[in-house]
mmCIF file of C-alpha atoms in Angstrom:
data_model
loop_
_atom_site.group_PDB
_atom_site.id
_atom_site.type_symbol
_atom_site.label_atom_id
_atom_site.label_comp_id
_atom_site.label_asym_id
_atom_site.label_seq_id
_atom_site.Cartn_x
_atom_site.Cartn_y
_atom_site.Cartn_z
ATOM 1 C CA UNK F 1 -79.403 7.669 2.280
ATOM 2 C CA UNK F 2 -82.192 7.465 5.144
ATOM 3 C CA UNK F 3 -81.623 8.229 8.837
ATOM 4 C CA UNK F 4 -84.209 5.900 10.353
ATOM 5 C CA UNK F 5 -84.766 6.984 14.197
ATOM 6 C CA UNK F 6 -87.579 4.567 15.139
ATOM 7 C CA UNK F 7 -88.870 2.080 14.009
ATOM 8 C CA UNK F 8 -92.483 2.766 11.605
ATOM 9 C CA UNK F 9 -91.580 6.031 11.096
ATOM 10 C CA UNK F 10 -90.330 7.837 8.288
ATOM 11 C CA UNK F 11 -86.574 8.293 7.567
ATOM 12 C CA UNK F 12 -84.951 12.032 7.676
ATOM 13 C CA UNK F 13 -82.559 12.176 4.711
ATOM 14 C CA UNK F 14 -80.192 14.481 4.120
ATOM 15 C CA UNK F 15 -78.255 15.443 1.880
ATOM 16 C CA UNK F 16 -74.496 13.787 3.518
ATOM 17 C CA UNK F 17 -73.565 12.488 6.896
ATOM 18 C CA UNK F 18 -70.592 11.281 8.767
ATOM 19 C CA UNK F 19 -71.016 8.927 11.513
ATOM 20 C CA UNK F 20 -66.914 8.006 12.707
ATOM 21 C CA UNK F 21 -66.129 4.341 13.391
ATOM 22 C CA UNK F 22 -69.287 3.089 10.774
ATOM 23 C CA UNK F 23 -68.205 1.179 7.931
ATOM 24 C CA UNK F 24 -70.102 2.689 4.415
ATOM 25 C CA UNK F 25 -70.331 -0.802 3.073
ATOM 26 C CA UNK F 26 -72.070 -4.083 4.096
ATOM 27 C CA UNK F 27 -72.500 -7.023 2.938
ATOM 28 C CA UNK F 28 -70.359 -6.699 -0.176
ATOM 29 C CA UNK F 29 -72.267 -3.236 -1.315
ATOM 30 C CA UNK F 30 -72.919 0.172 -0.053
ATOM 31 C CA UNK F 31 -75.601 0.659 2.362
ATOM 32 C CA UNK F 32 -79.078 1.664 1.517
ATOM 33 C CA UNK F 33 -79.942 3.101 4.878
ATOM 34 C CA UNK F 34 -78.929 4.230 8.509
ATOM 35 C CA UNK F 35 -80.397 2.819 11.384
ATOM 36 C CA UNK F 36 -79.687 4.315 14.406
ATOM 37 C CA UNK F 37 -81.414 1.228 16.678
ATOM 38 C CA UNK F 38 -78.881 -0.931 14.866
ATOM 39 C CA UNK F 39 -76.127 1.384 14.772
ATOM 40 C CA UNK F 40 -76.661 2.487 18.328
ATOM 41 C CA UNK F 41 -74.182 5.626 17.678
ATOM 42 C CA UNK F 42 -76.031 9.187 16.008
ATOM 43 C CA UNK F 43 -73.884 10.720 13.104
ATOM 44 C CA UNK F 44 -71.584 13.714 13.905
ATOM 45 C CA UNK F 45 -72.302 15.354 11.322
ATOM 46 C CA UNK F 46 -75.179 16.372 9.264
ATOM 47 C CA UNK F 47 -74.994 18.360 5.561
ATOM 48 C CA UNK F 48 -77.757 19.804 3.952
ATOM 49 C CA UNK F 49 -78.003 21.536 0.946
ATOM 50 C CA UNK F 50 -80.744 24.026 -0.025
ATOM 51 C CA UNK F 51 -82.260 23.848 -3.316
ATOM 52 C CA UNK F 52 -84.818 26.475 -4.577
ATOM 53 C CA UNK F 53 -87.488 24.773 -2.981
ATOM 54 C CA UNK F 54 -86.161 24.705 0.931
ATOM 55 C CA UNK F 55 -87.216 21.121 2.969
ATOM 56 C CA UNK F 56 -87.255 22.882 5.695
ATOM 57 C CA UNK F 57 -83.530 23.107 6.673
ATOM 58 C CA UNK F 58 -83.551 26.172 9.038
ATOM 59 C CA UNK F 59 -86.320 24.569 10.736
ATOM 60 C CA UNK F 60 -87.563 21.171 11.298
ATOM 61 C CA UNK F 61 -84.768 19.842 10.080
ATOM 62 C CA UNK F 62 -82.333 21.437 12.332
ATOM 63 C CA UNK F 63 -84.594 20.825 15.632
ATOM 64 C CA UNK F 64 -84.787 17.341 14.420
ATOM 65 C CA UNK F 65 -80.900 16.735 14.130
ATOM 66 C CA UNK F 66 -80.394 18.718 17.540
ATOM 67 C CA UNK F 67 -83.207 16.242 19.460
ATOM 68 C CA UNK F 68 -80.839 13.211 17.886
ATOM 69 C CA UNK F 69 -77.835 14.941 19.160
ATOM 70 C CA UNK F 70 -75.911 15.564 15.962
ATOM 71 C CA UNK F 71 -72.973 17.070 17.047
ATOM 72 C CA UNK F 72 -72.171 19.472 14.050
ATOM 73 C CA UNK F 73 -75.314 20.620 11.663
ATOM 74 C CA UNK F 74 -74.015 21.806 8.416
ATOM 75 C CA UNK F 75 -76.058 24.184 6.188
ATOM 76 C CA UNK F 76 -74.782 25.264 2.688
ATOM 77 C CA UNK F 77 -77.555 27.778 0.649
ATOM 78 C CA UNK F 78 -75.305 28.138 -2.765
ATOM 79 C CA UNK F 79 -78.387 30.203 -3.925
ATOM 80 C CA UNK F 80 -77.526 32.720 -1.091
ATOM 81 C CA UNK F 81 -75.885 36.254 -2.521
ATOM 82 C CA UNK F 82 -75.123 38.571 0.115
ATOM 83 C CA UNK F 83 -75.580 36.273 3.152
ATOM 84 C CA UNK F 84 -73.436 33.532 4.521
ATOM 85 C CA UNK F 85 -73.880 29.792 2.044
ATOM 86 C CA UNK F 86 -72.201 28.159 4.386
ATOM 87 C CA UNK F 87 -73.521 27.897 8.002
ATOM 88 C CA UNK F 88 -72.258 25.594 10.666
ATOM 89 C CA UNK F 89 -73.593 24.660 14.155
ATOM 90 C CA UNK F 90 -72.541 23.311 16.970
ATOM 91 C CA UNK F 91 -74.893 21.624 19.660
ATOM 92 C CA UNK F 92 -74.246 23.311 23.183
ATOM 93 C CA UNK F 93 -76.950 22.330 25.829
ATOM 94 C CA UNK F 94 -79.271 20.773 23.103
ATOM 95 C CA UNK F 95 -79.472 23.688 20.988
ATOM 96 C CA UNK F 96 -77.163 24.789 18.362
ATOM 97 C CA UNK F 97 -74.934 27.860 17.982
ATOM 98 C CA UNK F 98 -73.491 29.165 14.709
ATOM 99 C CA UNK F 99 -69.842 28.959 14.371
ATOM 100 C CA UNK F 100 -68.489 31.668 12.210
ATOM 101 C CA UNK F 101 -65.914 31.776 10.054
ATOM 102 C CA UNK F 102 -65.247 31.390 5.968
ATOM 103 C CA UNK F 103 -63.172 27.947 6.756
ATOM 104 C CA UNK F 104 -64.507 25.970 10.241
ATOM 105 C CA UNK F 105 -62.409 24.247 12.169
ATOM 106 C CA UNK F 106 -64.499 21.387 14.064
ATOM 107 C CA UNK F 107 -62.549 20.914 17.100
ATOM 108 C CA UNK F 108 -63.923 17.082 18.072
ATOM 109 C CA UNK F 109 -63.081 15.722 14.590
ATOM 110 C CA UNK F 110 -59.717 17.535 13.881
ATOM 111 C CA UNK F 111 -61.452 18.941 10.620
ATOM 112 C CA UNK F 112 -61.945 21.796 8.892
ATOM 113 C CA UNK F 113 -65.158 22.417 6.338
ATOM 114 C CA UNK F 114 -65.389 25.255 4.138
ATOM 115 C CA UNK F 115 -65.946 26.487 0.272
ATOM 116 C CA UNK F 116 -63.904 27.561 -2.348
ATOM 117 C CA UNK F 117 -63.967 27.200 -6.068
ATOM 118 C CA UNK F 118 -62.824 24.545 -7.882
ATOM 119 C CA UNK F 119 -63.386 21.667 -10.669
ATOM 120 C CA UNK F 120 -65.237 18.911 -9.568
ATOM 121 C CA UNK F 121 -66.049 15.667 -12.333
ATOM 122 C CA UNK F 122 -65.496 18.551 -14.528
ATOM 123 C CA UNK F 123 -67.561 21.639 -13.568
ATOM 124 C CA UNK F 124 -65.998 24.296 -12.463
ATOM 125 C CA UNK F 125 -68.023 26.254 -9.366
ATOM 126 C CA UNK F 126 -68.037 26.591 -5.582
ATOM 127 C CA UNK F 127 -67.415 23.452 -3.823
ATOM 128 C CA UNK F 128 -67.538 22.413 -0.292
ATOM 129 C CA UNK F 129 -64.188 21.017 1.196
ATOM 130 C CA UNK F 130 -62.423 19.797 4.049
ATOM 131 C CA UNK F 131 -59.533 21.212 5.492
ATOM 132 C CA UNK F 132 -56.496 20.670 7.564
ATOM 133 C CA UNK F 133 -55.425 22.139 11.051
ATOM 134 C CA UNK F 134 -53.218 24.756 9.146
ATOM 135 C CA UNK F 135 -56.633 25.892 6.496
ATOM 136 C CA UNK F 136 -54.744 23.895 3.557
ATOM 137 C CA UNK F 137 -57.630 22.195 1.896
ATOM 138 C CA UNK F 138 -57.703 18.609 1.273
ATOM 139 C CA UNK F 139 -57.476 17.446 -2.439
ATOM 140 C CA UNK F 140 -59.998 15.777 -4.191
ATOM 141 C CA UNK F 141 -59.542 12.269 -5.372
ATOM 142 C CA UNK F 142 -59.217 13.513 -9.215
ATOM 143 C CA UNK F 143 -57.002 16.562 -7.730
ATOM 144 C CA UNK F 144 -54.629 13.816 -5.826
ATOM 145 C CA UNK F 145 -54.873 11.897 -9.027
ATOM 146 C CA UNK F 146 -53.801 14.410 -11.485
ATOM 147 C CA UNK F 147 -51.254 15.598 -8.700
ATOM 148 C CA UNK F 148 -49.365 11.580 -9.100
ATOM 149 C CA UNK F 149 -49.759 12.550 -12.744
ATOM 150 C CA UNK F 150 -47.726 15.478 -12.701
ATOM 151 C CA UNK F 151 -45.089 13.564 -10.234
ATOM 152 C CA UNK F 152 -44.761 10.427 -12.799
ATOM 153 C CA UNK F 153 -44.794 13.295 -15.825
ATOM 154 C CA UNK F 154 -42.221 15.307 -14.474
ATOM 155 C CA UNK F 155 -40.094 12.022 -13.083
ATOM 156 C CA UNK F 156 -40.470 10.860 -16.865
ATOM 157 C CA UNK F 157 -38.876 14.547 -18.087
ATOM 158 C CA UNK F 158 -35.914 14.071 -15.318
ATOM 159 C CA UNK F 159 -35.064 10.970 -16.112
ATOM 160 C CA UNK F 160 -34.949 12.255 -20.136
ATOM 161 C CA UNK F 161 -33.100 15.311 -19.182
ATOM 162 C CA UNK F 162 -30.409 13.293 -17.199
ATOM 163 C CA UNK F 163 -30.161 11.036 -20.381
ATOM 164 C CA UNK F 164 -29.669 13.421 -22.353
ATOM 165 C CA UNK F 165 -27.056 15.045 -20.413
ATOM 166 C CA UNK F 166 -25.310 11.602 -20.000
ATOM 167 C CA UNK F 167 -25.452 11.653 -23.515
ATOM 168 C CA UNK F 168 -23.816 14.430 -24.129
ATOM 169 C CA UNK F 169 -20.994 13.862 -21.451
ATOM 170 C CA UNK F 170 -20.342 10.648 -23.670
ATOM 171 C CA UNK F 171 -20.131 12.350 -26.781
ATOM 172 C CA UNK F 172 -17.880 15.189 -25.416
ATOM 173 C CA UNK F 173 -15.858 12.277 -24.278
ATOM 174 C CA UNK F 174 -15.428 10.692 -27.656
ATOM 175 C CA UNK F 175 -14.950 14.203 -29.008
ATOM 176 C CA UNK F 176 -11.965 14.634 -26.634
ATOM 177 C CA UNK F 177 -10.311 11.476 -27.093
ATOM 178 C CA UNK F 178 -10.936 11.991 -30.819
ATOM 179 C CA UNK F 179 -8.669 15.380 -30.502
ATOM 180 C CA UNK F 180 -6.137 13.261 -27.928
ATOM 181 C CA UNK F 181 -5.089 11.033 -30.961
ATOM 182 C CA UNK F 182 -5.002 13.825 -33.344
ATOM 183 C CA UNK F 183 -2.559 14.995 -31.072
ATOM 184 C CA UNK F 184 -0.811 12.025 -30.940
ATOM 185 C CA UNK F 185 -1.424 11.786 -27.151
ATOM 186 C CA UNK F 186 -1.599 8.572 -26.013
ATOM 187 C CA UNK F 187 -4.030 8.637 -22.700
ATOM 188 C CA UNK F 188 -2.425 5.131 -21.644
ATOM 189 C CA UNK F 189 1.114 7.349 -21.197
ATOM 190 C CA UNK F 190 -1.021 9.693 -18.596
ATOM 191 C CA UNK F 191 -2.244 7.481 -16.085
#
């Protein structure tokens, strides 16, 4: 989606934003664009991803963002090797500083970003995620939907298990009172 700044000029897209407080859909669909005369409030935070051809990301991009005021600026290289993929910024006095750390806690929107590996739509690789206060990330949709499969799945086996022992207790019942009048003992006499 398109950041539009001014009017007649061209839009900066990147590759995610969050801008608190905006609803994503209007007018019955999703939006098609971001315009910040209209919105009158600059996103938060800006993601972009290098491919093999970099769109100038370390550069224009990032003095672009920091002119808007973009609070957090959000680089992730997954071509990188030996340095850091994952590089977050801070604006301080118009510029922005690198925050380090594997996991980032971003103080102003009680939010953690980070990578780690996991299965997204199917592929499994290094993903970017969002984490809590304590650095537990936060499930995926399909993660939180196979996790209320598991729940209903094991609530199923529970709820065959205590059957099945209720089952049992019934039959060692009949057993028992099977024996009782072998024994000629009538349980009416013990009560």
């Amino acid at each position: 989606m398109g950041l539009y700044t001014e009017p007649n000029q061209q839009a900066i897209v990147p590759d995610g934003f969050l801008s608190i407080g905006v609803p994503r859909i209007i007018d019955e669909g999703l939006r098609l664009s971001y315009v910040l005369w209209e919105e009158r409030k600059v996103p938060t935070l800006v993601l972009e991803v290098v491919s093999k051809t970099q769109r100038g990301e370390y550069a224009q991009k990032k003095k672009k963002y920091a002119q808007l005021g973009v609070l957090y600026y959000v680089i992730y290289n997954p071509l990188r090797k030996k340095e850091q993929r994952l590089e977050v910024h801070q604006l301080k006095g118009g510029q922005y500083q690198l925050l380090s750390g594997g996991t980032v806690w971003l103080s102003e929107l009680n939010l953690g970003i980070g990578s780690d590996r996991g299965t997204y739509k199917g592929i499994e690789r290094e993903w970017l995620y969002w984490y809590d206060e304590n650095g537990d990330r936060y499930p995926t949709p399909e993660e939180r939907a196979e996790c209320q499969q598991d729940r209903a799945e094991s609530a199923e086996l529970e709820r065959d298990r205590q059957k099945q022992r209720a089952d049992r207790a019934e039959s060692d019942l009949q057993q028992l009172r099977e024996k009782l009048r072998q024994l000629n003992i009538d349980l009416d006499d013990l009560s």
